[in-house]
Short mmCIF file of C-alpha atoms in Angstrom, two decimals:
data_model
loop_
_atom_site.label_atom_id
_atom_site.label_comp_id
_atom_site.label_asym_id
_atom_site.label_seq_id
_atom_site.Cartn_x
_atom_site.Cartn_y
_atom_site.Cartn_z
CA UNK G 177 64.01 125.75 127.79
CA UNK G 178 61.12 123.29 128.02
CA UNK G 179 62.10 122.34 131.60
CA UNK G 180 62.20 126.04 132.52
CA UNK G 181 58.73 126.46 131.02
CA UNK G 182 57.27 123.42 132.78
CA UNK G 183 58.68 124.34 136.19
CA UNK G 184 57.51 127.95 135.92
CA UNK G 185 54.07 126.83 134.85
CA UNK G 186 53.90 124.57 137.91
CA UNK G 187 54.40 127.71 140.01
CA UNK G 188 57.92 126.88 141.18
CA UNK G 189 60.67 129.43 141.66
CA UNK G 190 63.09 128.73 138.82
CA UNK G 191 66.19 130.36 137.36
CA UNK G 192 67.48 129.68 133.86
CA UNK G 193 71.14 130.45 133.14
CA UNK G 194 72.31 130.68 129.53
CA UNK G 195 75.91 131.29 128.48
CA UNK G 196 74.80 132.83 125.19
CA UNK G 197 74.40 136.57 124.77
CA UNK G 198 71.05 136.06 123.09
CA UNK G 199 68.52 133.26 123.53
CA UNK G 200 68.48 131.00 120.46
CA UNK G 201 71.67 132.45 118.93
CA UNK G 202 73.61 130.92 117.31
CA UNK G 203 71.26 128.42 115.71
CA UNK G 204 72.89 125.00 115.97
CA UNK G 205 70.55 122.73 114.06
CA UNK G 206 68.77 122.28 110.73
CA UNK G 207 65.50 123.62 112.25
CA UNK G 208 63.43 120.70 110.92
CA UNK G 209 60.66 119.08 112.99
CA UNK G 210 57.64 116.90 112.15
CA UNK G 211 54.21 118.42 111.74
CA UNK G 212 52.06 117.68 114.76
CA UNK G 213 50.04 114.82 113.26
CA UNK G 214 53.24 112.88 112.53
CA UNK G 215 54.15 112.57 116.21
CA UNK G 216 51.84 109.64 116.88
CA UNK G 217 53.65 107.65 114.20
CA UNK G 218 57.10 108.55 115.45
CA UNK G 219 56.46 108.70 119.19
CA UNK G 220 53.24 106.79 119.94
CA UNK G 221 54.17 106.50 123.63
CA UNK G 222 54.17 110.28 124.12
CA UNK G 223 50.96 111.70 125.55
CA UNK G 224 49.64 115.06 124.38
CA UNK G 225 50.65 117.04 127.51
CA UNK G 226 54.32 116.35 126.75
CA UNK G 227 53.80 117.76 123.25
CA UNK G 228 51.98 120.88 124.39
CA UNK G 229 54.81 123.16 123.27
CA UNK G 230 54.41 121.92 119.70
CA UNK G 231 50.60 121.92 119.68
CA UNK G 232 50.61 125.54 120.89
CA UNK G 233 53.53 126.72 118.76
CA UNK G 234 52.48 129.86 116.85
CA UNK G 235 52.53 129.37 113.09
CA UNK G 236 54.55 132.58 112.76
CA UNK G 237 57.50 130.49 113.97
CA UNK G 238 57.21 128.24 110.90
CA UNK G 239 59.37 129.29 107.95
CA UNK G 240 58.26 126.54 105.58
CA UNK G 241 56.12 123.41 105.30
CA UNK G 242 57.60 120.32 103.68
CA UNK G 243 55.88 117.22 102.32
CA UNK G 244 58.59 114.61 101.77
CA UNK G 245 62.13 113.50 102.53
CA UNK G 246 64.50 112.35 99.78
CA UNK G 247 67.65 110.37 100.49
CA UNK G 248 70.38 110.25 97.84
CA UNK G 249 72.85 107.38 97.77
CA UNK G 250 76.50 107.98 96.84
CA UNK G 251 75.81 106.95 93.23
CA UNK G 252 72.92 109.43 92.98
CA UNK G 253 69.93 107.10 93.35
CA UNK G 254 67.02 108.84 95.05
CA UNK G 255 64.66 107.25 97.58
CA UNK G 256 61.74 109.34 98.82
CA UNK G 257 59.08 109.00 101.49
CA UNK G 258 56.10 111.20 102.28
CA UNK G 259 56.62 113.05 105.55
CA UNK G 260 54.96 116.29 106.64
CA UNK G 261 57.40 118.61 108.35
CA UNK G 262 57.96 122.16 109.48
CA UNK G 263 61.14 124.15 109.05
CA UNK G 264 60.99 126.46 112.03
CA UNK G 265 62.75 129.67 112.95
CA UNK G 266 64.74 128.09 115.79
CA UNK G 267 65.88 131.41 117.23
CA UNK G 268 62.31 132.67 117.47
CA UNK G 269 61.14 129.26 118.74
CA UNK G 270 63.61 129.29 121.64
CA UNK G 271 62.76 132.89 122.49
CA UNK G 272 59.05 132.04 122.48
CA UNK G 273 59.47 129.16 124.95
CA UNK G 274 61.60 131.27 127.28
CA UNK G 275 59.10 134.16 127.08
CA UNK G 276 56.32 131.73 128.03
CA UNK G 277 58.41 130.64 131.02
CA UNK G 278 59.06 134.25 132.03
CA UNK G 279 55.34 135.00 131.77
CA UNK G 280 54.79 132.23 134.34
CA UNK G 281 57.39 133.77 136.66
CA UNK G 282 60.75 132.30 135.64
CA UNK G 283 63.94 134.31 136.06
CA UNK G 284 66.51 134.21 133.24
CA UNK G 285 70.16 135.23 133.08
CA UNK G 286 71.99 135.43 129.73
CA UNK G 287 75.66 135.88 128.92
CA UNK G 288 76.41 133.92 132.08
CA UNK G 289 78.69 130.89 132.29
CA UNK G 290 78.26 128.12 134.86
CA UNK G 291 81.76 126.83 135.56
CA UNK G 292 81.35 124.63 138.64
CA UNK G 293 78.74 122.51 140.41
CA UNK G 294 78.82 121.13 143.95
CA UNK G 295 76.93 118.03 145.02
CA UNK G 296 74.87 120.09 147.49
CA UNK G 297 73.25 121.95 144.58
CA UNK G 298 75.55 124.96 144.60
CA UNK G 299 75.94 126.49 141.14
CA UNK G 300 78.97 128.70 140.53
CA UNK G 301 78.59 131.16 137.67
CA UNK G 302 80.30 134.12 136.06
CA UNK G 303 78.26 136.91 134.50
CA UNK G 304 78.52 140.51 133.38
CA UNK G 305 78.79 141.78 136.95
CA UNK G 306 81.24 139.17 138.20
CA UNK G 307 81.10 135.80 139.91
CA UNK G 308 78.24 134.55 142.07
CA UNK G 309 76.69 131.35 143.35
CA UNK G 310 73.17 130.08 143.89
CA UNK G 311 71.90 126.92 145.57
CA UNK G 312 69.15 124.92 143.92
CA UNK G 313 66.93 122.24 145.45
CA UNK G 314 67.36 120.61 142.04
CA UNK G 315 69.51 121.52 139.04
CA UNK G 316 68.82 120.63 135.39
CA UNK G 317 71.94 120.36 133.23
CA UNK G 318 71.12 121.12 129.59
CA UNK G 319 74.63 122.25 128.73
CA UNK G 320 75.04 120.40 125.46
CA UNK G 321 77.24 117.55 124.34
CA UNK G 322 80.35 116.63 126.34
CA UNK G 323 79.86 119.28 129.02
CA UNK G 324 82.43 118.90 131.79
CA UNK G 325 79.74 119.95 134.29
CA UNK G 326 78.28 116.45 134.02
CA UNK G 327 81.39 114.76 135.40
CA UNK G 328 81.47 117.15 138.37
CA UNK G 329 78.24 115.65 139.71
CA UNK G 330 78.68 112.02 138.66
CA UNK G 331 76.72 112.06 135.41
CA UNK G 332 77.74 110.57 132.06
CA UNK G 333 79.68 112.70 129.60
CA UNK G 334 79.94 111.53 125.97
CA UNK G 335 83.54 111.54 124.76
CA UNK G 336 83.57 108.63 122.27
CA UNK G 337 84.18 110.06 118.78
CA UNK G 338 82.12 107.22 117.32
CA UNK G 339 79.14 108.70 119.14
CA UNK G 340 79.83 112.34 118.27
CA UNK G 341 78.86 114.02 115.02
CA UNK G 342 80.79 117.15 114.10
CA UNK G 343 78.37 119.34 112.15
CA UNK G 344 78.47 122.48 110.08
CA UNK G 345 75.46 124.40 108.78
CA UNK G 346 75.11 127.40 106.49
CA UNK G 347 71.93 129.35 105.97
CA UNK G 348 72.08 130.13 102.26
CA UNK G 349 70.17 132.33 99.86
CA UNK G 350 69.70 131.56 96.18
CA UNK G 351 69.19 127.82 96.66
CA UNK G 352 67.38 126.18 93.74
CA UNK G 353 65.80 123.18 95.46
CA UNK G 354 62.22 121.95 95.78
CA UNK G 355 60.67 123.98 98.61
CA UNK G 356 58.58 121.04 99.85
CA UNK G 357 61.37 118.43 99.94
CA UNK G 358 64.00 117.86 102.62
CA UNK G 359 67.08 116.34 100.99
CA UNK G 360 69.66 114.05 102.62
CA UNK G 361 72.89 113.03 100.86
CA UNK G 362 75.19 110.15 101.74
CA UNK G 363 78.76 109.45 100.66
CA UNK G 364 82.23 109.30 102.20
CA UNK G 365 83.56 112.11 100.01
CA UNK G 366 81.06 114.56 101.51
CA UNK G 367 79.92 113.36 104.95
CA UNK G 368 81.84 110.30 106.20
CA UNK G 369 79.89 108.53 108.92
CA UNK G 370 76.92 110.88 108.62
CA UNK G 371 75.00 112.74 105.89
CA UNK G 372 74.64 116.13 104.24
CA UNK G 373 71.39 118.05 103.92
CA UNK G 374 69.47 120.75 102.11
CA UNK G 375 66.49 121.87 104.21
CA UNK G 376 64.37 124.49 102.42
CA UNK G 377 63.18 127.50 104.40
CA UNK G 378 61.24 129.01 101.50
CA UNK G 379 61.89 131.84 99.04
CA UNK G 380 65.26 130.42 97.99
CA UNK G 381 66.56 130.18 101.55
CA UNK G 382 67.80 126.86 102.91
CA UNK G 383 69.84 125.31 105.67
CA UNK G 384 72.72 123.54 103.94
CA UNK G 385 75.11 121.49 105.98
CA UNK G 386 76.65 118.16 106.83
CA UNK G 387 78.09 116.05 109.58
CA UNK G 388 81.18 113.89 109.86
CA UNK G 389 82.37 111.34 112.40
CA UNK G 390 86.12 111.13 112.67
CA UNK G 391 86.43 107.31 112.91
CA UNK G 392 85.04 107.26 109.34
CA UNK G 393 87.36 109.96 108.02
CA UNK G 394 90.19 108.47 105.94
CA UNK G 395 91.92 111.60 104.70
CA UNK G 396 91.09 115.28 105.15
CA UNK G 397 89.90 116.07 108.69
CA UNK G 398 88.79 119.68 108.18
CA UNK G 399 85.00 119.73 108.06
CA UNK G 400 85.09 122.97 106.05
CA UNK G 401 86.77 121.09 103.19
CA UNK G 402 83.88 118.62 103.10
CA UNK G 403 81.37 121.46 103.10
CA UNK G 404 83.13 123.22 100.24
CA UNK G 405 83.25 119.97 98.28
CA UNK G 406 79.55 119.29 98.84
CA UNK G 407 78.60 122.84 97.89
CA UNK G 408 80.76 123.09 94.79
CA UNK G 409 81.32 119.52 93.52
CA UNK G 410 78.50 117.17 94.50
CA UNK G 411 76.98 116.05 91.17
CA UNK G 412 73.40 116.70 92.32
CA UNK G 413 73.59 119.18 95.20
CA UNK G 414 76.07 121.52 93.51
CA UNK G 415 73.58 122.17 90.70
CA UNK G 416 71.00 123.31 93.25
CA UNK G 417 73.61 125.36 95.09
CA UNK G 418 75.23 126.90 92.02
CA UNK G 419 73.79 130.35 92.70
CA UNK G 420 73.74 130.04 96.49
CA UNK G 421 75.46 132.44 98.85
CA UNK G 422 75.97 131.97 102.60
CA UNK G 423 74.19 134.29 105.03
CA UNK G 424 75.30 132.68 108.28
CA UNK G 425 77.47 129.85 109.51
CA UNK G 426 77.62 127.69 112.63
CA UNK G 427 79.36 124.50 113.71
CA UNK G 428 79.01 122.20 116.68
CA UNK G 429 78.71 118.71 118.12
CA UNK G 430 75.70 116.39 117.96
CA UNK G 431 75.47 113.25 120.13
CA UNK G 432 74.62 110.11 118.15
CA UNK G 433 75.22 107.49 120.83
CA UNK G 434 72.77 105.69 123.11
CA UNK G 435 71.41 107.50 126.16
CA UNK G 436 73.38 106.95 129.37
CA UNK G 437 72.28 104.50 132.05
CA UNK G 438 71.97 107.32 134.58
CA UNK G 439 70.54 110.81 134.09
CA UNK G 440 69.89 111.59 137.76
CA UNK G 441 72.63 112.06 140.35
CA UNK G 442 71.70 113.54 143.71
CA UNK G 443 69.98 116.84 142.97
CA UNK G 444 71.08 116.92 139.34
CA UNK G 445 69.34 115.84 136.12
CA UNK G 446 70.73 115.80 132.58
CA UNK G 447 68.50 116.70 129.64
CA UNK G 448 68.79 117.02 125.87
CA UNK G 449 72.19 116.75 124.20
CA UNK G 450 73.77 116.42 127.65
CA UNK G 451 71.87 113.13 128.01
CA UNK G 452 72.14 111.97 124.38
CA UNK G 453 68.42 112.60 123.91
CA UNK G 454 68.88 112.58 120.14
CA UNK G 455 67.68 110.17 117.46
CA UNK G 456 71.11 108.69 116.72
CA UNK G 457 70.35 107.63 113.15
CA UNK G 458 69.31 111.17 112.20
CA UNK G 459 71.05 113.43 114.70
CA UNK G 460 67.63 114.95 115.41
CA UNK G 461 66.84 116.25 118.88
CA UNK G 462 64.56 119.30 118.99
CA UNK G 463 61.43 117.30 119.79
CA UNK G 464 62.97 114.57 121.93
CA UNK G 465 64.95 117.06 124.02
CA UNK G 466 61.85 119.20 124.54
CA UNK G 467 59.86 116.17 125.71
CA UNK G 468 62.67 115.20 128.09
CA UNK G 469 62.66 118.75 129.46
CA UNK G 470 58.94 118.57 130.18
CA UNK G 471 59.51 115.19 131.87
CA UNK G 472 62.29 116.73 133.98
CA UNK G 473 59.98 119.54 135.04
CA UNK G 474 57.26 117.08 135.99
CA UNK G 475 59.68 114.91 137.99
CA UNK G 476 61.10 117.90 139.88
CA UNK G 477 57.62 119.21 140.68
CA UNK G 478 56.59 115.84 142.14
CA UNK G 479 59.86 115.53 144.02
CA UNK G 480 59.52 118.95 145.63
CA UNK G 481 55.92 118.37 146.72
CA UNK G 482 56.94 115.03 148.25
CA UNK G 483 54.86 112.80 145.97
CA UNK G 484 57.80 111.07 144.23
CA UNK G 485 61.53 110.57 144.27
CA UNK G 486 63.62 112.54 141.78
CA UNK G 487 64.54 109.26 140.09
CA UNK G 488 61.04 109.20 138.62
CA UNK G 489 62.61 111.26 135.83
CA UNK G 490 64.50 108.15 134.67
CA UNK G 491 61.26 106.21 134.32
CA UNK G 492 59.40 109.10 132.71
CA UNK G 493 61.74 109.90 129.84
CA UNK G 494 62.51 106.23 129.15
CA UNK G 495 58.79 105.43 128.92
CA UNK G 496 58.23 108.35 126.56
CA UNK G 497 61.40 108.21 124.46
CA UNK G 498 63.19 104.94 125.20
CA UNK G 499 61.86 102.94 122.25
CA UNK G 500 62.51 105.68 119.69
CA UNK G 501 66.01 106.41 120.99
CA UNK G 502 66.85 102.70 121.12
CA UNK G 503 65.57 102.17 117.58
CA UNK G 504 67.52 105.20 116.38
CA UNK G 505 70.70 103.75 117.83
CA UNK G 506 70.04 100.32 116.27
CA UNK G 507 69.53 101.97 112.89
CA UNK G 508 72.74 103.93 113.38
CA UNK G 509 74.64 100.67 113.92
CA UNK G 510 73.34 99.50 110.54
CA UNK G 511 74.42 102.79 108.98
CA UNK G 512 77.84 102.37 110.60
CA UNK G 513 78.43 99.11 108.74
CA UNK G 514 77.43 100.35 105.30
CA UNK G 515 79.12 103.75 105.74
CA UNK G 516 82.54 102.14 105.49
CA UNK G 517 82.27 102.01 101.71
CA UNK G 518 79.99 103.92 99.30
CA UNK G 519 79.36 100.74 97.33
CA UNK G 520 77.95 99.13 100.47
CA UNK G 521 75.48 101.97 100.88
CA UNK G 522 74.24 101.67 97.30
CA UNK G 523 73.95 97.88 97.48
CA UNK G 524 72.13 98.07 100.80
CA UNK G 525 69.56 100.52 99.44
CA UNK G 526 69.06 98.39 96.34
CA UNK G 527 68.31 95.40 98.56
CA UNK G 528 66.05 97.00 101.16
CA UNK G 529 64.56 99.83 99.08
CA UNK G 530 62.11 102.58 99.91
CA UNK G 531 60.51 100.83 102.90
CA UNK G 532 63.68 101.19 104.92
CA UNK G 533 63.82 104.92 104.21
CA UNK G 534 60.39 104.99 105.84
CA UNK G 535 61.89 103.15 108.82
CA UNK G 536 64.76 105.63 108.99
CA UNK G 537 62.53 108.71 108.88
CA UNK G 538 59.96 107.28 111.29
CA UNK G 539 62.63 105.76 113.56
CA UNK G 540 61.36 102.21 113.34
CA UNK G 541 63.53 99.13 113.83
CA UNK G 542 61.64 96.62 111.64
CA UNK G 543 60.99 93.15 113.04
CA UNK G 544 60.29 91.52 109.68
CA UNK G 545 63.80 91.99 108.32
CA UNK G 546 67.20 91.88 110.00
CA UNK G 547 68.81 95.02 108.61
CA UNK G 548 72.01 94.45 110.56
CA UNK G 549 72.37 90.97 109.05
CA UNK G 550 71.75 92.30 105.53
CA UNK G 551 74.31 95.05 106.07
CA UNK G 552 76.83 92.56 107.47
CA UNK G 553 76.40 90.22 104.50
CA UNK G 554 76.92 93.10 102.06
CA UNK G 555 80.08 94.17 103.84
CA UNK G 556 81.39 90.60 103.94
CA UNK G 557 80.65 90.24 100.22
#
């Protein structure tokens, strides 16, 4: 949506095609983003124009403000770090961005599936009135994780299960958690290879969910079983969820691998989940994907006016996001080692302590301590 907005604002003729019947539905994330002043700590390379969407975001789109993040180890030890965040209404947020794009002249088609791409920029789609095709001077692919459209035009498609998080999220009412604290829970019994979360939306509402990665699953492979166990049996979370009832449910895939070497092929660019533009250690991608979309819009605008090659997009998003995405992947490799055994996770946190939770939340790969070496030594005993 951010690419659509940027291109429309530049005065270009742009068409957005969405397979969903309604923009922003279903919601496929925990809806948590940093407050604006935190961005310079997390993404110091990103200039203000690339964050314009978030600086202009109406406060009516914010469901709740949070002040800290708490991480619980498998044994129940809690490590907290101050972090100012917003829990947004993602459906309303997406609709707002698309409305802004439409106000600048963008065309939008919903309930329309793109099923084929040709290298000459031809897009084949199927909508309510039948099949049709359009030809674009450039085409942005923001079709989510593992889209087969990517392979059709020579772009990378993530298929490695080690780099794919399978996620489930309930919006629940009657949650008895601290409204200003985002909670993350680790442990193989509940979220092997990932983590579970309680993200408060205010007034007893919360996003409650978890992720799993199948290479770390030893027994049960049904993610719903893990969710039921977390909800009903986790020694800490189940107390807070004792009176909770689900209002909505969604599942999906989240990329947690490194970005591909190539995100431009001919007339085509990949953005967001389709390009692994997620912080791999957290599975977070609202902000990074939005920034990449703005970068894509800028690159296309310069390409079409003849001032740059389309490949400038590669340089743009890597300059803005490369360090954070690389650090996120390095931190995920550390998490991979200690996730093999709950005891490793507890020992690791005892050794490195609260400072490393800061590094995790702020996506920093510390230079003063070799986390991978510490994790390796713990695993080796």
